Coordinates of C-alpha atoms in Angstrom, one line a residue:
S1 CA 0.0 0.0 0.0
Q2 CA 1.0 3.6 -0.4
F3 CA 1.3 3.8 3.4
A4 CA 3.8 1.0 3.7
M5 CA 6.0 2.2 0.8
A6 CA 5.9 5.9 1.6
Q7 CA 9.1 7.8 2.6
N8 CA 7.3 10.7 4.1
L9 CA 3.6 10.2 4.1
S10 CA 1.7 13.5 4.6
F11 CA -1.9 14.6 5.1
V12 CA -2.4 17.4 2.6
L13 CA -5.2 20.0 2.3
E14 CA -5.4 20.5 -1.5
E15 CA -8.3 23.0 -1.4
P16 CA -11.3 23.6 1.0
N17 CA -13.0 20.3 1.9
K18 CA -10.5 18.3 -0.2
V19 CA -7.7 16.4 1.5
S20 CA -5.4 13.6 0.4
F21 CA -2.4 11.5 1.4
E22 CA 0.7 12.2 -0.4
D23 CA 4.3 10.9 -0.3
R24 CA 6.6 13.9 -0.1
P25 CA 10.4 14.0 0.0
V26 CA 12.0 13.6 3.4
P27 CA 12.9 17.2 4.5
E28 CA 16.6 18.0 4.7
L29 CA 18.5 19.6 7.5
R30 CA 19.4 23.0 5.9
N31 CA 21.0 24.4 9.1
E32 CA 23.6 23.0 11.5
H33 CA 21.2 23.8 14.4
D34 CA 18.2 21.8 12.9
V35 CA 16.9 18.4 13.9
L36 CA 14.8 15.9 11.9
I37 CA 11.9 14.6 14.0
E38 CA 9.8 11.5 13.3
V39 CA 6.3 12.7 14.2
K40 CA 4.4 10.2 16.4
F41 CA 1.2 12.0 17.5
T42 CA -0.6 15.1 16.4
G43 CA -3.7 16.7 17.9
I44 CA -6.3 18.3 15.8
C45 CA -7.0 22.0 16.5
G46 CA -9.9 24.2 15.5
S47 CA -7.7 26.2 13.2
D48 CA -6.8 23.1 11.2
V49 CA -10.5 22.3 10.8
H50 CA -11.2 25.9 9.8
Y51 CA -8.6 25.8 7.0
W52 CA -10.0 22.4 5.9
S53 CA -13.6 23.7 5.7
H54 CA -13.0 27.4 4.7
G55 CA -9.5 27.5 3.2
R56 CA -8.6 30.7 5.2
I57 CA -8.4 32.3 8.6
G58 CA -8.5 36.1 8.2
D59 CA -5.6 37.1 6.0
F60 CA -4.1 33.7 6.0
I61 CA -5.4 32.0 2.8
V62 CA -4.6 28.6 1.4
K63 CA -3.4 29.2 -2.1
A64 CA -1.4 25.9 -2.7
P65 CA -1.6 22.4 -1.2
M66 CA -0.5 22.5 2.4
V67 CA 0.2 19.7 5.0
L68 CA -2.1 20.2 8.0
G69 CA -1.3 19.8 11.7
H70 CA 0.7 21.7 14.3
E71 CA 0.2 20.1 17.7
S72 CA 2.8 17.3 17.7
A73 CA 5.3 15.3 19.6
G74 CA 7.8 12.9 18.2
I75 CA 11.3 11.3 18.3
V76 CA 14.5 12.9 17.2
H77 CA 15.7 11.0 14.1
S78 CA 18.9 12.9 13.2
V79 CA 20.6 16.2 14.3
G80 CA 22.7 18.9 12.7
S81 CA 26.4 19.2 13.4
A82 CA 26.0 22.1 15.9
V83 CA 23.2 20.5 17.9
R84 CA 24.3 19.8 21.5
S85 CA 21.1 19.5 23.6
L86 CA 19.4 16.6 21.6
S87 CA 20.4 13.2 20.3
P88 CA 18.6 10.7 18.0
G89 CA 16.0 8.8 20.1
D90 CA 15.1 11.8 22.3
R91 CA 11.3 12.3 22.8
V92 CA 10.2 15.9 22.3
A93 CA 7.3 18.2 22.0
L94 CA 7.4 20.3 18.9
E95 CA 7.0 24.1 19.1
P96 CA 5.8 24.6 15.5
G97 CA 6.7 28.2 14.6
I98 CA 10.1 29.5 13.6
P99 CA 10.6 33.3 13.9
C100 CA 13.2 35.2 11.9
R101 CA 15.2 36.0 15.2
R102 CA 16.4 39.3 13.7
C103 CA 13.5 41.8 13.7
E104 CA 12.6 44.3 16.5
R105 CA 9.8 42.1 17.8
C106 CA 12.1 39.0 18.0
K107 CA 14.8 41.0 19.8
D108 CA 12.2 42.4 22.2
G109 CA 11.5 38.9 23.2
Y110 CA 8.0 38.8 21.5
Y111 CA 8.9 36.4 18.8
N112 CA 5.3 35.3 18.4
L113 CA 4.7 38.7 16.9
C114 CA 7.5 38.3 14.3
P115 CA 6.1 39.5 10.9
D116 CA 8.2 36.7 9.1
M117 CA 7.1 33.9 11.4
R118 CA 7.0 30.5 9.6
F119 CA 4.3 28.6 11.4
A120 CA 3.2 25.0 10.7
A121 CA 0.0 24.7 8.8
T122 CA -0.4 28.4 8.4
P123 CA -0.3 29.2 4.7
P124 CA 2.1 28.8 2.9
C125 CA 4.0 26.7 5.5
D126 CA 3.5 22.9 5.7
G127 CA 2.4 21.4 9.0
T128 CA 3.4 18.4 11.1
L129 CA 0.9 15.7 9.9
A130 CA 3.7 13.9 8.1
R131 CA 6.2 11.3 9.0
F132 CA 9.1 13.7 9.2
Y133 CA 9.4 17.4 10.3
V134 CA 12.4 19.7 10.7
L135 CA 12.8 22.2 13.5
P136 CA 15.7 24.1 15.1
E137 CA 16.9 22.3 18.3
D138 CA 15.7 25.1 20.6
F139 CA 12.1 24.6 19.4
C140 CA 12.1 21.0 20.5
V141 CA 11.3 20.5 24.2
P142 CA 12.3 17.2 25.8
L143 CA 9.5 15.2 27.5
A144 CA 10.0 13.4 30.8
P145 CA 10.3 9.6 30.5
H146 CA 6.9 9.0 32.2
V147 CA 5.1 11.5 29.9
S148 CA 3.6 9.8 26.8
L149 CA 4.0 11.1 23.3
Q150 CA 0.2 11.5 23.1
E151 CA 0.4 13.9 26.1
G152 CA 3.4 15.6 24.5
A153 CA 1.2 16.5 21.5
L154 CA -0.9 18.5 24.0
A155 CA 2.0 20.7 24.9
E156 CA 1.0 23.0 22.1
P157 CA -2.5 24.0 23.4
T158 CA -1.0 24.0 26.9
A159 CA 1.5 26.6 25.7
V160 CA -1.3 28.7 24.3
A161 CA -3.0 28.5 27.8
V162 CA 0.3 29.5 29.5
H163 CA 0.6 32.5 27.2
V164 CA -3.0 33.5 27.8
C165 CA -2.6 33.2 31.6
R166 CA 0.6 35.3 31.5
Q167 CA -1.1 37.9 29.3
A168 CA -4.0 38.0 31.7
D169 CA -1.7 38.4 34.7
V170 CA -3.1 35.4 36.6
R171 CA -1.3 35.2 40.0
P172 CA -1.7 33.5 43.3
G173 CA -5.1 34.4 44.8
S174 CA -6.6 35.6 41.6
S175 CA -10.3 35.0 40.8
V176 CA -10.5 34.0 37.1
L177 CA -13.4 33.7 34.7
I178 CA -12.8 31.5 31.7
F179 CA -15.5 31.6 29.0
G180 CA -15.5 28.6 26.7
A181 CA -14.8 25.0 27.8
G182 CA -13.1 23.8 24.7
P183 CA -9.5 22.5 24.8
V184 CA -7.9 26.0 25.3
G185 CA -10.5 27.1 27.8
L186 CA -10.1 23.9 29.8
L187 CA -6.3 24.2 29.7
C188 CA -6.5 27.9 30.8
C189 CA -8.4 26.5 33.9
A190 CA -5.6 24.1 34.6
V191 CA -2.8 26.6 34.0
A192 CA -4.6 29.2 36.2
R193 CA -4.8 26.6 39.0
A194 CA -1.0 25.9 38.5
F195 CA -0.4 29.6 38.8
G196 CA -2.2 29.7 42.1
A197 CA -5.6 31.2 41.2
S198 CA -8.0 30.7 44.1
K199 CA -11.3 30.8 42.1
I200 CA -11.5 29.5 38.6
V201 CA -15.0 29.8 37.0
S202 CA -15.6 27.9 33.7
V203 CA -18.4 29.4 31.7
D204 CA -20.1 27.6 28.8
I205 CA -23.6 26.7 27.5
N206 CA -22.8 23.0 27.2
E207 CA -23.6 21.2 30.4
E208 CA -21.4 18.2 29.5
R209 CA -18.4 20.4 28.9
L210 CA -19.1 22.2 32.2
L211 CA -19.2 19.0 34.2
F212 CA -15.9 18.0 32.6
A213 CA -14.4 21.4 33.5
R214 CA -15.4 20.9 37.2
E215 CA -13.8 17.5 37.3
F216 CA -10.7 18.7 35.4
A217 CA -9.6 22.0 36.9
A218 CA -12.4 24.6 37.6
T219 CA -13.5 25.5 41.2
H220 CA -16.9 26.8 39.9
I221 CA -19.0 26.3 36.8
F222 CA -21.6 28.6 35.3
R223 CA -24.0 28.1 32.5
S224 CA -24.6 31.4 30.5
R225 CA -28.2 32.6 30.4
G226 CA -30.0 35.9 29.8
S227 CA -28.5 39.0 28.4
P228 CA -24.8 39.5 28.9
Q229 CA -25.3 42.0 31.7
E230 CA -27.8 39.8 33.5
S231 CA -25.6 36.8 33.0
A232 CA -22.6 38.7 34.4
A233 CA -24.6 39.8 37.5
T234 CA -25.9 36.3 38.2
L235 CA -22.4 34.8 37.7
V236 CA -20.8 37.3 40.1
A237 CA -23.5 36.6 42.8
E238 CA -23.5 32.8 42.4
C239 CA -19.8 32.5 42.5
E240 CA -19.4 35.0 45.3
L241 CA -17.0 37.3 43.4
G242 CA -17.9 40.4 45.4
P243 CA -17.0 43.4 43.3
G244 CA -16.3 41.2 40.3
A245 CA -13.5 38.9 39.1
D246 CA -9.8 39.9 38.9
V247 CA -9.3 38.3 35.5
C248 CA -11.5 37.3 32.6
I249 CA -10.3 35.1 29.8
D250 CA -12.4 34.6 26.7
A251 CA -11.7 31.3 25.0
S252 CA -15.0 31.2 23.1
G253 CA -14.9 34.0 20.6
A254 CA -18.6 34.5 21.1
A255 CA -19.8 38.1 21.4
P256 CA -22.2 37.5 24.3
C257 CA -19.4 35.9 26.3
I258 CA -17.0 38.7 25.6
Q259 CA -19.7 41.3 26.7
A260 CA -20.6 39.3 29.8
G261 CA -16.9 39.0 30.7
I262 CA -16.3 42.8 30.6
H263 CA -19.4 43.3 32.8
A264 CA -18.3 40.6 35.3
L265 CA -14.8 42.1 36.0
R266 CA -14.0 44.3 39.0
T267 CA -12.7 47.8 38.5
G268 CA -9.1 47.7 37.5
G269 CA -9.4 44.1 36.3
T270 CA -7.7 42.4 33.4
Y271 CA -9.4 41.0 30.3
C272 CA -7.6 38.7 27.8
Q273 CA -9.0 37.6 24.4
A274 CA -7.9 34.1 23.4
G275 CA -10.8 32.8 21.3
M276 CA -11.3 33.7 17.7
G277 CA -14.8 34.6 16.5
A278 CA -16.3 37.2 14.2
P279 CA -13.7 39.9 13.1
N280 CA -15.9 42.7 14.5
I281 CA -18.2 42.6 17.5
D282 CA -20.3 44.9 19.6
F283 CA -18.0 45.6 22.6
P284 CA -18.9 47.3 26.0
I285 CA -16.3 50.0 25.6
M286 CA -17.9 52.4 28.2
A287 CA -17.7 49.7 30.9
M288 CA -14.1 49.1 29.9
C289 CA -13.3 52.8 30.2
T290 CA -15.1 53.5 33.5
K291 CA -13.7 50.4 35.2
E292 CA -10.2 51.2 33.8
L293 CA -9.7 47.7 32.6
T294 CA -6.6 46.3 31.1
V295 CA -7.6 44.6 27.8
K296 CA -5.1 42.4 26.0
G297 CA -4.9 40.1 22.9
S298 CA -3.1 36.8 23.0
F299 CA -1.5 35.2 20.0
R300 CA 0.1 31.8 20.2
Y301 CA 3.1 31.7 22.6
G302 CA 6.2 33.7 23.3
S303 CA 9.5 33.4 25.2
G304 CA 9.5 30.6 27.8
D305 CA 5.8 29.6 27.3
Y306 CA 6.5 26.3 25.6
K307 CA 9.2 25.3 28.1
L308 CA 6.8 26.1 31.0
A309 CA 4.0 24.2 29.4
V310 CA 6.1 21.1 29.1
E311 CA 7.4 21.6 32.6
L312 CA 3.8 21.7 33.9
I313 CA 3.0 18.5 32.0
N314 CA 6.3 16.8 33.1
S315 CA 5.8 17.7 36.7
G316 CA 2.1 16.6 36.7
R317 CA 0.8 20.0 37.8
V318 CA -1.2 20.1 34.5
Q319 CA -2.8 16.7 33.6
V320 CA -3.5 16.6 29.9
K321 CA -4.4 13.0 29.6
P322 CA -8.1 13.5 30.5
L323 CA -8.5 15.8 27.5
I324 CA -7.6 13.0 25.0
T325 CA -11.0 11.7 23.7
R326 CA -9.3 9.1 21.5
T327 CA -6.4 8.3 19.2
V328 CA -7.0 7.4 15.6
P329 CA -4.6 5.8 13.0
F330 CA -3.2 8.1 10.2
S331 CA -5.4 6.5 7.6
D332 CA -8.5 7.8 9.5
A333 CA -7.3 11.4 9.6
E334 CA -10.1 12.8 7.5
E335 CA -12.8 11.1 9.6
A336 CA -11.1 12.5 12.7
F337 CA -11.4 16.0 11.2
K338 CA -15.1 15.5 10.5
D339 CA -15.6 14.4 14.2
V340 CA -13.8 17.5 15.5
K341 CA -15.9 19.7 13.2
A342 CA -19.0 18.1 14.6
G343 CA -17.8 18.9 18.1
K344 CA -17.4 15.2 19.1
G345 CA -15.1 14.9 22.1
I346 CA -12.4 17.3 23.4
K347 CA -9.1 16.3 21.8
V348 CA -8.7 13.8 19.0
I349 CA -5.1 12.7 18.3
I350 CA -3.8 11.2 15.1
E351 CA -1.2 8.6 15.3
G352 CA 1.7 8.2 12.9
P353 CA 2.1 7.8 10.1

């Protein structure tokens, strides 16, 4: 079969709603600091599904066939001549974006904002759903021996949650509202707990997800209802937040959640946008102004975020295993994408190839 004979079997998005398996050349190490990784497990993210069904996210448009996937872990296959920290056989989580390292943003330490970032499965860059993938050694983070490669694939969304919680200034004793109980929202709950937050409220409309959130990492759960202002008032009262929450994170992208979050914050609180929704929404800017809120965006992960994410997984302070709904073979990749699009389960992992 093509699977058995392939050198570098890859799962390719040809155009919206059309995917195929393709044998591509094994990538070469072009730099002495690069390593070749044999990818073992890859999680499916909402952005992958969005490219598959729409062919674009904002200004990022799929114009040529592109390998999907960016949440991966694997085993180092070979290393460049200058690589010192890794050897063939090492098990690593893959940080899937390579910045230019030269621009002002990179030098500032905000390399996630690099205008020349080459990020896996963001057009025109190929992703990690292939047998082999190349990264610089400092973008490969070693996994502890007791951490499975499946768990390692969840380092990517965990790093997103670490970045969000840092942006949101979550600290010991904080009360934190997290709207949306998808993978990133749930991981924000877990990271907030690891950061010492005392109250962590998971907010969603899906009862099943909320019950999971309470088992997983939230101290309180709340089902949104009524207008955003009513919902915020009920939430603050039921969760005994007094003057309001210290921090609100939106991991839903839904306008009513964003509005309720602003209303549920205390004066001087911090709001961070993590979820992607409509490009423009109706936003309670007067409340933001009179409460003197700090409002921040959050994009991927920056300096130290991936290492901390892996450290939290390695140490067991963030348990990612419960998020894995199931693992499917590479040959079932398209079916897995359909399930994720239909909202089945929390994290579906693709094995191989």
